[in-house]
Tab-separated table of C-alpha atoms and ligand atoms in Angstrom:
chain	number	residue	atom	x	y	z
I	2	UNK	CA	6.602	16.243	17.257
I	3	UNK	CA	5.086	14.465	20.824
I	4	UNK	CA	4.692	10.799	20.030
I	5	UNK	CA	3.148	8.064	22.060
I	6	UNK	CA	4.324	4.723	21.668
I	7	UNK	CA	1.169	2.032	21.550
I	8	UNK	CA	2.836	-1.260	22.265
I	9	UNK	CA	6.060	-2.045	24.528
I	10	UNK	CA	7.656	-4.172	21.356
I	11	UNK	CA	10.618	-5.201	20.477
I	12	UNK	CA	11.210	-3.224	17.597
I	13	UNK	CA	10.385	-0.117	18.753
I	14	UNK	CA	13.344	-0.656	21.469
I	15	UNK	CA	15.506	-2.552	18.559
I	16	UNK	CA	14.748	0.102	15.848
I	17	UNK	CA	12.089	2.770	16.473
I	18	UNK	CA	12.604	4.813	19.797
I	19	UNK	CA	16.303	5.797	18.361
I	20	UNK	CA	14.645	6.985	15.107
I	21	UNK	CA	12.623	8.922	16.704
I	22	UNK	CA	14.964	10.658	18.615
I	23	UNK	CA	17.391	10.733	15.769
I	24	UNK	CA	15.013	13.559	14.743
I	25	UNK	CA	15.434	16.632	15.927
I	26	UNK	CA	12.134	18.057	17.832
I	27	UNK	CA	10.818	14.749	17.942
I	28	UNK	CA	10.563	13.325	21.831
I	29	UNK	CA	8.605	10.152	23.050
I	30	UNK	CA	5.791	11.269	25.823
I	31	UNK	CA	4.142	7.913	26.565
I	32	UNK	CA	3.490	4.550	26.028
I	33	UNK	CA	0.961	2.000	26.379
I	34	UNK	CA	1.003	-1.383	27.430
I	35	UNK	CA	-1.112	-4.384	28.079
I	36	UNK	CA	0.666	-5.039	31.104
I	37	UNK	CA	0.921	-2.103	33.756
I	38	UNK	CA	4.390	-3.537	35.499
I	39	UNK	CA	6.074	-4.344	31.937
I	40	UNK	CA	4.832	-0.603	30.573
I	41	UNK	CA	6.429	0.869	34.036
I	42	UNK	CA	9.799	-0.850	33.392
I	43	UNK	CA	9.562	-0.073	29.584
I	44	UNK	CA	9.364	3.374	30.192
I	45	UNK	CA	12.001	3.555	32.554
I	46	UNK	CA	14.323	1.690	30.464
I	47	UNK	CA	13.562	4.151	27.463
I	48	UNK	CA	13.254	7.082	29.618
I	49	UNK	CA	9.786	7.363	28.755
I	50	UNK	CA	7.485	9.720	31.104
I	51	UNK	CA	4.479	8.534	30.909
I	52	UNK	CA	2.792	4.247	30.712
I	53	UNK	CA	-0.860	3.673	30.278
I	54	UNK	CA	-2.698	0.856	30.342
I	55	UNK	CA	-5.583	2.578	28.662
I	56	UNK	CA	-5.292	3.271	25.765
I	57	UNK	CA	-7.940	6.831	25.388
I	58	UNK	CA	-6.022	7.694	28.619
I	59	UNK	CA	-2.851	7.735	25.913
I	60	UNK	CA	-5.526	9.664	23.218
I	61	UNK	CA	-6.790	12.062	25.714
I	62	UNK	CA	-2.942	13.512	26.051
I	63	UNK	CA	-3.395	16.760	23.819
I	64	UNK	CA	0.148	17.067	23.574
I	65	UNK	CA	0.562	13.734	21.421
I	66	UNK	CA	1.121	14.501	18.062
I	67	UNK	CA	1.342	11.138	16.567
I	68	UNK	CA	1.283	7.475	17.143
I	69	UNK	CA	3.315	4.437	16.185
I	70	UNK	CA	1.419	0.930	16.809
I	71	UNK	CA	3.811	-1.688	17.128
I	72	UNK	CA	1.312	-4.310	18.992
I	73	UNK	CA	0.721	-7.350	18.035
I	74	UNK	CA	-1.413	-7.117	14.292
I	75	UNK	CA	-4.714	-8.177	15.675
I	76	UNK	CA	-4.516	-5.084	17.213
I	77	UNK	CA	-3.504	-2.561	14.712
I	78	UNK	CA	-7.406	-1.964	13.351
I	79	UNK	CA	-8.571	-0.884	16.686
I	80	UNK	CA	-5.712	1.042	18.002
I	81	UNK	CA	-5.312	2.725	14.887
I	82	UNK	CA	-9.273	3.723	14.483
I	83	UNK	CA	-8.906	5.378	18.195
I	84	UNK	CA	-5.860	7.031	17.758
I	85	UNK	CA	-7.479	8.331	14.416
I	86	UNK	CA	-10.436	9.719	15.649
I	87	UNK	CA	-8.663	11.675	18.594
I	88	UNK	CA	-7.006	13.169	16.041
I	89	UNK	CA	-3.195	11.751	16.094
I	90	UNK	CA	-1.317	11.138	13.471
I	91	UNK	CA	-0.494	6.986	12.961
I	92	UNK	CA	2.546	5.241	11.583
I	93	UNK	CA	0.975	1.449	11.934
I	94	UNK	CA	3.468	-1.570	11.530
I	95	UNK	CA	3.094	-4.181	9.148
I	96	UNK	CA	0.691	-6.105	8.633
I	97	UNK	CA	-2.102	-3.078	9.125
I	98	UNK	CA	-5.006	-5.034	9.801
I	99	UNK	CA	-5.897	-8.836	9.689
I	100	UNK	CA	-8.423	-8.240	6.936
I	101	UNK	CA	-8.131	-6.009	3.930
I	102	UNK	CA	-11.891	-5.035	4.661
I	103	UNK	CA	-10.041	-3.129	8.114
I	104	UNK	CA	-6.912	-1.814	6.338
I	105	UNK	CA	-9.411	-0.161	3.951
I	106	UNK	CA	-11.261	1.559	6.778
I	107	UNK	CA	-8.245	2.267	8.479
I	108	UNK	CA	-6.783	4.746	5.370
I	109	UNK	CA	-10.677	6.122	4.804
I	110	UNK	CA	-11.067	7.019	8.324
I	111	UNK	CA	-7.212	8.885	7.827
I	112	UNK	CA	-8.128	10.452	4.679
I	113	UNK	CA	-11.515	11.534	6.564
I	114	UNK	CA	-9.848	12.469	9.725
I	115	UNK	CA	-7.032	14.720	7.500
I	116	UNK	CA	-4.127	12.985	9.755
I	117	UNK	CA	-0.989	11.461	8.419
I	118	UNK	CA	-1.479	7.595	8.155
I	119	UNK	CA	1.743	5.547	6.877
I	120	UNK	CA	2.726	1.888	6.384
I	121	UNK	CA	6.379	0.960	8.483
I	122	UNK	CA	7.561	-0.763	5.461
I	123	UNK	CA	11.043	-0.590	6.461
I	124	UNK	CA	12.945	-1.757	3.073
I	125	UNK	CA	11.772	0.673	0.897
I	126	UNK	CA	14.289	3.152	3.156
I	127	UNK	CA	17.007	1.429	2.532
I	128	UNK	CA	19.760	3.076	0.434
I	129	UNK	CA	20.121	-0.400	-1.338
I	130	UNK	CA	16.727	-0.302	-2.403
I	131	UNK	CA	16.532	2.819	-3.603
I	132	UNK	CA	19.604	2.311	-5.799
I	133	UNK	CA	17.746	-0.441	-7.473
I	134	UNK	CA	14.832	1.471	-8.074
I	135	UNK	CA	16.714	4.224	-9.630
I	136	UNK	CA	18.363	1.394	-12.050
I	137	UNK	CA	14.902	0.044	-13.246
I	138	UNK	CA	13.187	3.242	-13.194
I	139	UNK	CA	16.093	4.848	-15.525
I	140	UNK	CA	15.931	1.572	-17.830
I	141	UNK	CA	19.404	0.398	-16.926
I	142	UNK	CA	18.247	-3.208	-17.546
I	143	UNK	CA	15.711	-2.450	-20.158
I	144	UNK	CA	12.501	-4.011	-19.934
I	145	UNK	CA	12.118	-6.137	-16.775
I	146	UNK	CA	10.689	-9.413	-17.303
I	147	UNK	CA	11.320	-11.348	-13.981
I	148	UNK	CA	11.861	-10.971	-10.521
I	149	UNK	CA	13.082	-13.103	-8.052
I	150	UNK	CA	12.612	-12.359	-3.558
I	151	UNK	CA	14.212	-15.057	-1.660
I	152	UNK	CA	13.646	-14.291	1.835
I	153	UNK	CA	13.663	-17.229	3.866
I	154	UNK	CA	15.858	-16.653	7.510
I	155	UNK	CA	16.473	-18.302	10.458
I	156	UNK	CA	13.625	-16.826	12.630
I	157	UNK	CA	15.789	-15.996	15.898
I	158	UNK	CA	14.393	-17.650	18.840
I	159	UNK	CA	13.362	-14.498	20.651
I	160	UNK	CA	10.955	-13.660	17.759
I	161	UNK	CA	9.029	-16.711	17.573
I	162	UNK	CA	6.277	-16.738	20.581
I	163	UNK	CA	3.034	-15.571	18.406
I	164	UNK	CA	4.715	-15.610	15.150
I	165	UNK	CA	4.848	-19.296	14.920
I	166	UNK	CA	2.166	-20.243	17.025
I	167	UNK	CA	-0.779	-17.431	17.336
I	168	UNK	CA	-2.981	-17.282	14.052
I	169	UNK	CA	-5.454	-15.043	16.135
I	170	UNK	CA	-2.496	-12.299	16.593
I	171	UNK	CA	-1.960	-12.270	13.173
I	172	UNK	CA	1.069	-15.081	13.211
I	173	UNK	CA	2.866	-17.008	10.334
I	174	UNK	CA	5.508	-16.339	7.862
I	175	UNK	CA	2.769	-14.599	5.238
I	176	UNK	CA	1.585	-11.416	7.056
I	177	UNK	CA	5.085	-11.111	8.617
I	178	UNK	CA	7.200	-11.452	5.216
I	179	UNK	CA	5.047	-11.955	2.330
I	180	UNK	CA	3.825	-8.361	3.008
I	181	UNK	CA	7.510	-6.747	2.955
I	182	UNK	CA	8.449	-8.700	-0.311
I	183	UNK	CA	4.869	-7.724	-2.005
I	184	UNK	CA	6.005	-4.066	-0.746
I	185	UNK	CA	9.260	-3.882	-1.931
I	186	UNK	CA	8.581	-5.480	-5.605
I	187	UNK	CA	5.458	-2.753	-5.603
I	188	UNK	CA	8.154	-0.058	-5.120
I	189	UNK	CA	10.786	-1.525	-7.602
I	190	UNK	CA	8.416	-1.867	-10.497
I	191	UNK	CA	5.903	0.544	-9.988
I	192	UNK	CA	3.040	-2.032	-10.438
I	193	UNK	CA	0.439	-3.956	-8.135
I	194	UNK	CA	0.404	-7.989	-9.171
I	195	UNK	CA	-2.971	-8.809	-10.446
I	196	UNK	CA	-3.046	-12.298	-9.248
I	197	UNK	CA	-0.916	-15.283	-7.415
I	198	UNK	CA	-0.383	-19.002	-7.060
I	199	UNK	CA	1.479	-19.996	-4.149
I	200	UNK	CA	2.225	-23.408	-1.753
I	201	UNK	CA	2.787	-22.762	1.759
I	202	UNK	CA	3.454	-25.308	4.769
I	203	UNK	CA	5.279	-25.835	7.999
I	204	UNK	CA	8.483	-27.148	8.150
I	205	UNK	CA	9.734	-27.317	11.778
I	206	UNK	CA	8.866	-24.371	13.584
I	207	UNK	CA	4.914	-23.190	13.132
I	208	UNK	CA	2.130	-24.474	15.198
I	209	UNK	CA	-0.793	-24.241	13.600
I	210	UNK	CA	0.556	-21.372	11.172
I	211	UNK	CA	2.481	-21.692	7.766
I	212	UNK	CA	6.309	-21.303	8.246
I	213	UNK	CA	7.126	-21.216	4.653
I	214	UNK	CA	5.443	-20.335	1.710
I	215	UNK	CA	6.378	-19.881	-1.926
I	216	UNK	CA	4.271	-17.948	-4.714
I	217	UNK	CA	4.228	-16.817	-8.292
I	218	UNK	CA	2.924	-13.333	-8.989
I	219	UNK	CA	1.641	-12.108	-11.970
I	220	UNK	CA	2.318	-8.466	-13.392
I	221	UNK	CA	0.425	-5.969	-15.511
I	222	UNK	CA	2.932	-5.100	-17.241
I	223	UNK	CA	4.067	-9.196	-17.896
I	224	UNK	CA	6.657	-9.545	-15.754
I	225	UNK	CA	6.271	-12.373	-13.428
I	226	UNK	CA	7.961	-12.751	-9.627
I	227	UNK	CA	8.493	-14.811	-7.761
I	228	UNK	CA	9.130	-14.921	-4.064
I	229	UNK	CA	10.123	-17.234	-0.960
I	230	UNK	CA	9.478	-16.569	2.494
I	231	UNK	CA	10.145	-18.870	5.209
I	232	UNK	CA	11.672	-18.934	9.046
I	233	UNK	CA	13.532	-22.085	9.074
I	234	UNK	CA	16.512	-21.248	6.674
I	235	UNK	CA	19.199	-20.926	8.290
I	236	UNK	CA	21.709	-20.342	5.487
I	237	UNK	CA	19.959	-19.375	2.556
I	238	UNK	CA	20.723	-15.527	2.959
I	239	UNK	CA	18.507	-13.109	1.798
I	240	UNK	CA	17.592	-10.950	-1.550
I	241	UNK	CA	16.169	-9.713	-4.624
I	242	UNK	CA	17.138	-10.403	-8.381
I	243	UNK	CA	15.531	-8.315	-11.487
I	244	UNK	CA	16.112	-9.640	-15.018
I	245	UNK	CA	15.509	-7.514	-18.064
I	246	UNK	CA	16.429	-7.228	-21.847
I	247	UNK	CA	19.534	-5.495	-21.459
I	248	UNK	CA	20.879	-6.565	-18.134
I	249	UNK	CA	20.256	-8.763	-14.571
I	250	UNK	CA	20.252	-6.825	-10.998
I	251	UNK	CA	21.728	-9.276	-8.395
I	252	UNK	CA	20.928	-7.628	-4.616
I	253	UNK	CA	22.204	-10.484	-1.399
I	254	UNK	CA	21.396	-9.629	1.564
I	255	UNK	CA	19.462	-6.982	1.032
I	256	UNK	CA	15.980	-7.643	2.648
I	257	UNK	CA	17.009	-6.851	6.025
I	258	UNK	CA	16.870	-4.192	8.608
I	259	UNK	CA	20.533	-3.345	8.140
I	260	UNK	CA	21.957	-0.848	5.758
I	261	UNK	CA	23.943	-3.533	4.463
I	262	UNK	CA	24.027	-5.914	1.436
I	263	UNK	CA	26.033	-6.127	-2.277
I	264	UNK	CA	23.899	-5.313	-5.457
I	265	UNK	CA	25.946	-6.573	-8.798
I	266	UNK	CA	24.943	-5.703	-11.837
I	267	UNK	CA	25.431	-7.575	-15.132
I	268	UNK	CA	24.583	-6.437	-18.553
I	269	UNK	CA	26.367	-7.274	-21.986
I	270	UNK	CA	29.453	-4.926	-20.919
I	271	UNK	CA	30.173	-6.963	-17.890
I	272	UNK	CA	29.706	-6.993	-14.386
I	273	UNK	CA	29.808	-4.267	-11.783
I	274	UNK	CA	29.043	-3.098	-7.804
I	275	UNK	CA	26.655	-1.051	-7.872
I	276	UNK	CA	26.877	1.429	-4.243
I	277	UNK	CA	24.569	2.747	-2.490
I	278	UNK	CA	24.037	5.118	0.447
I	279	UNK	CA	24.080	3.551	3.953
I	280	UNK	CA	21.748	5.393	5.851
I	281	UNK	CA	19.861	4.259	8.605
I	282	UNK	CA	16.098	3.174	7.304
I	283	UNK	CA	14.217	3.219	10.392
I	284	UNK	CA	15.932	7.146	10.704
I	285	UNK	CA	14.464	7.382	7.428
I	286	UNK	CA	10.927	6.665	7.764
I	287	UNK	CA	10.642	8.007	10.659
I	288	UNK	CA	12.033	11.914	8.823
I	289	UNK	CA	9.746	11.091	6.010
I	290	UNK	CA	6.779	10.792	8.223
I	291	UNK	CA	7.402	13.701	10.762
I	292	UNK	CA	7.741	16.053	7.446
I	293	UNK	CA	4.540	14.617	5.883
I	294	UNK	CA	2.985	15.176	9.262
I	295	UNK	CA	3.915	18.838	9.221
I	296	UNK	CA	2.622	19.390	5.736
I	297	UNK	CA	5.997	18.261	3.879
I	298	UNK	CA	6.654	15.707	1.403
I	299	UNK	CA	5.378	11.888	1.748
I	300	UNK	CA	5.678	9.390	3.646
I	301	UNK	CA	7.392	6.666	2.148
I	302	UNK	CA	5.115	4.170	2.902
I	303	UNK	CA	1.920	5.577	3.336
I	304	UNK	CA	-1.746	3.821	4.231
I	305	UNK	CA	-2.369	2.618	0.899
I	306	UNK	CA	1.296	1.040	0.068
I	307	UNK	CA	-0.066	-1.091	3.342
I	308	UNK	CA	-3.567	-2.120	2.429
I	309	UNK	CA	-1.494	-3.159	-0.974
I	310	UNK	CA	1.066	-5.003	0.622
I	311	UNK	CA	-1.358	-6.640	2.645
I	312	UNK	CA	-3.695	-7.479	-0.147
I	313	UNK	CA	-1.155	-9.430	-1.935
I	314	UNK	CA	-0.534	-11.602	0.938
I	315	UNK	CA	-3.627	-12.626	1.873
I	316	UNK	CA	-3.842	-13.751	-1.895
I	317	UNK	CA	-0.772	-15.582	-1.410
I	318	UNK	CA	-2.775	-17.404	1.774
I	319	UNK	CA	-5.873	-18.059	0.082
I	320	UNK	CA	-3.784	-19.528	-3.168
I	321	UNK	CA	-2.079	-21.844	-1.140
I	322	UNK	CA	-5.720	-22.745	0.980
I	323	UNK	CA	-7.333	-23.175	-1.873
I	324	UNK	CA	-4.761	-24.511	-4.855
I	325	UNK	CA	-6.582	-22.099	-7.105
I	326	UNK	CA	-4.433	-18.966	-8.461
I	327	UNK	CA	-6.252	-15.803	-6.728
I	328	UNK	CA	-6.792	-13.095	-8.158
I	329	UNK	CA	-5.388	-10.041	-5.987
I	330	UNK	CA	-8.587	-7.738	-4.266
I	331	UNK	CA	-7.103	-4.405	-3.590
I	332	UNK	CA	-10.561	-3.189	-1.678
I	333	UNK	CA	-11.036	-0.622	-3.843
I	334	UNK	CA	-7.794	1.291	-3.627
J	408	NDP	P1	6.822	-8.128	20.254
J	408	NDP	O1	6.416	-9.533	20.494
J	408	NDP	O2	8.127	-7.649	20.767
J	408	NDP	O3	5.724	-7.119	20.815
J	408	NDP	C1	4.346	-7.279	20.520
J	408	NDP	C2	3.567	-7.190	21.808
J	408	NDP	O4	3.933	-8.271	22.640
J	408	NDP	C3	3.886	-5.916	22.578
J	408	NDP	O5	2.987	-4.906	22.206
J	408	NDP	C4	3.732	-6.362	24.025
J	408	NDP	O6	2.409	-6.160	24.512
J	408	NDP	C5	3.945	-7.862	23.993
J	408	NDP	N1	5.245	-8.177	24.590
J	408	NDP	C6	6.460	-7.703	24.254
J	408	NDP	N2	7.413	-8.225	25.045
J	408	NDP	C7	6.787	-9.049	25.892
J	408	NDP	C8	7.204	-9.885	26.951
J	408	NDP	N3	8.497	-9.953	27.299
J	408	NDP	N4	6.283	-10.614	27.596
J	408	NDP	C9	5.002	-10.557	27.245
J	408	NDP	N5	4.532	-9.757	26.262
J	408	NDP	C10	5.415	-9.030	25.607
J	408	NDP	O7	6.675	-7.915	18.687
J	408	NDP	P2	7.602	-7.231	17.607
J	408	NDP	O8	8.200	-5.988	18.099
J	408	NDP	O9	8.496	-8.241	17.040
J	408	NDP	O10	6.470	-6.892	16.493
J	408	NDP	C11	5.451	-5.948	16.769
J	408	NDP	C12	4.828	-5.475	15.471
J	408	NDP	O11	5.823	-4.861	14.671
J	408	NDP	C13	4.199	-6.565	14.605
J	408	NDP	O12	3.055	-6.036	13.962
J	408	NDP	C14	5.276	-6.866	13.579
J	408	NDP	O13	4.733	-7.355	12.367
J	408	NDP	C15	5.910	-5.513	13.408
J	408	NDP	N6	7.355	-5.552	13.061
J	408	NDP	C16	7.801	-4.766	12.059
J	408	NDP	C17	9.116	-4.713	11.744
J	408	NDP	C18	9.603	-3.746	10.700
J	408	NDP	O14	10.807	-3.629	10.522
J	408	NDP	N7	8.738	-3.036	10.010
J	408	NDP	C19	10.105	-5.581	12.407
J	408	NDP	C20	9.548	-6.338	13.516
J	408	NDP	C21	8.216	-6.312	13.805
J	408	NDP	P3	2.034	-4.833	25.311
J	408	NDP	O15	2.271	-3.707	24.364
J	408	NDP	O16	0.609	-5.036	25.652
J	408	NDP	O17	2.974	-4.762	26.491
């Protein structure tokens, strides 16, 4: 698979471009940036052949399989409903879109278009994650009937720039964490919350975006969550607990991009580790989506875990805008 690379990002030299090549027949053609002297010395720093500025020049390269959009998330919609129509196959980052109304159109123009269109919701790769899934899926705990996501870190300073300060690139702690967290719990318990209450407000980093945020989800089944996201903790450490009848499921450090982090769990026998496999995620997303892009498997994220994920957060905003709980609008999906 021939991919071109639409953004010069961080993560994609942090996380992605080694996935990718992690696979085997998988090799990076171009990449596109804003900025023709900062796409030059991208590519030569990643080995890259080819930097556009254009982004149809990018398209109009028949031997580009697929896609990965790693621009800033005003820019997803667009760049994804180009790349889609020339045919490529997408993996979009988080957020997909800035509206749910463009997510939506984003996975029916896909669907239309009969490419592969996936979500990089990184956690759900992680062995730690999956291990906790397995637990609550095979009833280890018994019937869940809380959740907890604390996910409040220390945003380092080379991340901030639009993050804290851009609303109209898609900044703020919500569509950068709320939408992992919403992702993850989605994936644990196999359920979409219905609707939200939530606070959010700045406390020493945004301008003119919320840093931190806190929300209560609701459940179908019952089982109510509830999550923390913020930039400005600098100790609090990461992670996810699940209560049920028969048992707890405490995960630290676990919502990060590391294969790393302890899950205990506790039930009326005790306490134990639970392990895990350590695999790289990004290696793992990036497999999952190559097969589904030849015709095997899933991705394991896919267009509609993102319109969800991003659903849920903008609930979470408008809850704390408005004071009101919110009831979640999943466009249709
Ligand atoms: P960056 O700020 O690194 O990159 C975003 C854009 O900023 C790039 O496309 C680039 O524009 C521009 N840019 C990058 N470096 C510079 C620079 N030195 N000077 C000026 N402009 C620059 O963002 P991230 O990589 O942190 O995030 C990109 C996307 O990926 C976001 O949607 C984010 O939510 C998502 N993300 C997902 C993660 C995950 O694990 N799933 C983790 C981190 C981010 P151009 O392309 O035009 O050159």
């Amino acid at each position: 698979m021939r991919w071109g690379l639409i953004g010069a990002s961080r993560i994609a030299s942090s996380y992605v471009i080694d996935a990718i090549r992690a696979q085997a027949g998988s090799e990076i053609q171009s990449v596109l940036s804003s900025d023709e002297a900062r796409g030059q010395a991208y590519a030569q720093d990643h080995q890259i052949p080819d930097s556009y500025t254009d982004l149809d020049a990018l398209l109009a390269d028949d031997s580009v399989d697929a896609v990965y959009i790693s621009t800033t998330n005003e820019k997803h919609h667009p760049q994804a409903m180009a790349a889609i129509a020339a045919g490529k196959h997408v993996l979009c980052e988080k957020p997909l879109a800035m509206t749910l109304g463009e997510a939506v159109e984003m996975v029916r123009a896909a669907a239309d278009k009969d490419v592969t269109f996936a979500t990089n919701h990184h956690l759900r790769n992680a062995g730690s994650h999956l291990a906790i899934r397995d637990l609550i899926a095979s009833g280890r705990i018994g019937k869940v009937l809380s959740a907890r996501v604390f996910h409040a870190v220390n945003l380092p300073e080379h991340l901030r720039g639009w993050r804290i300060n851009d609303a109209s690139a898609g900044g703020g702690v919500i569509p950068d964490i709320t939408v992992h967290d919403a992702d993850t719990v989605r994936f644990h318990l196999a359920e979409d919350p219905v609707d939200v209450v939530a606070k959010a407000g700045v406390s020493g980093m945004g301008e003119g975006v919320e840093d931190s945020v806190m929300s209560v989800w609701s459940m179908p089944s019952g089982v109510m969550v509830q999550s923390h996201e913020s930039f400005t903790h600098g100790y609090a450490g990461t992670g996810v607990e699940f209560h049920g009848t028969e048992g707890s499921i405490f995960a630290r450090n676990v919502m990060t991009q590391e294969p790393v982090g302890e899950i205990r769990l506790v039930d009326a026998s005790g306490e134990s580790q639970v392990p895990y496999e350590t695999h790289n995620l990004y290696h793992r997303a990036i497999g999952l989506f190559a097969g589904a892009a030849a015709g095997k498997g899933a991705p394991s994220a896919d267009g509609v875990d993102g319109v969800k994920s991003l659903a849920v957060a903008l609930a979470v905003r408008e809850a704390a805008r408005s004071g009101q709980a919110t009831h979640v609008d999943y466009g249709g999906l």
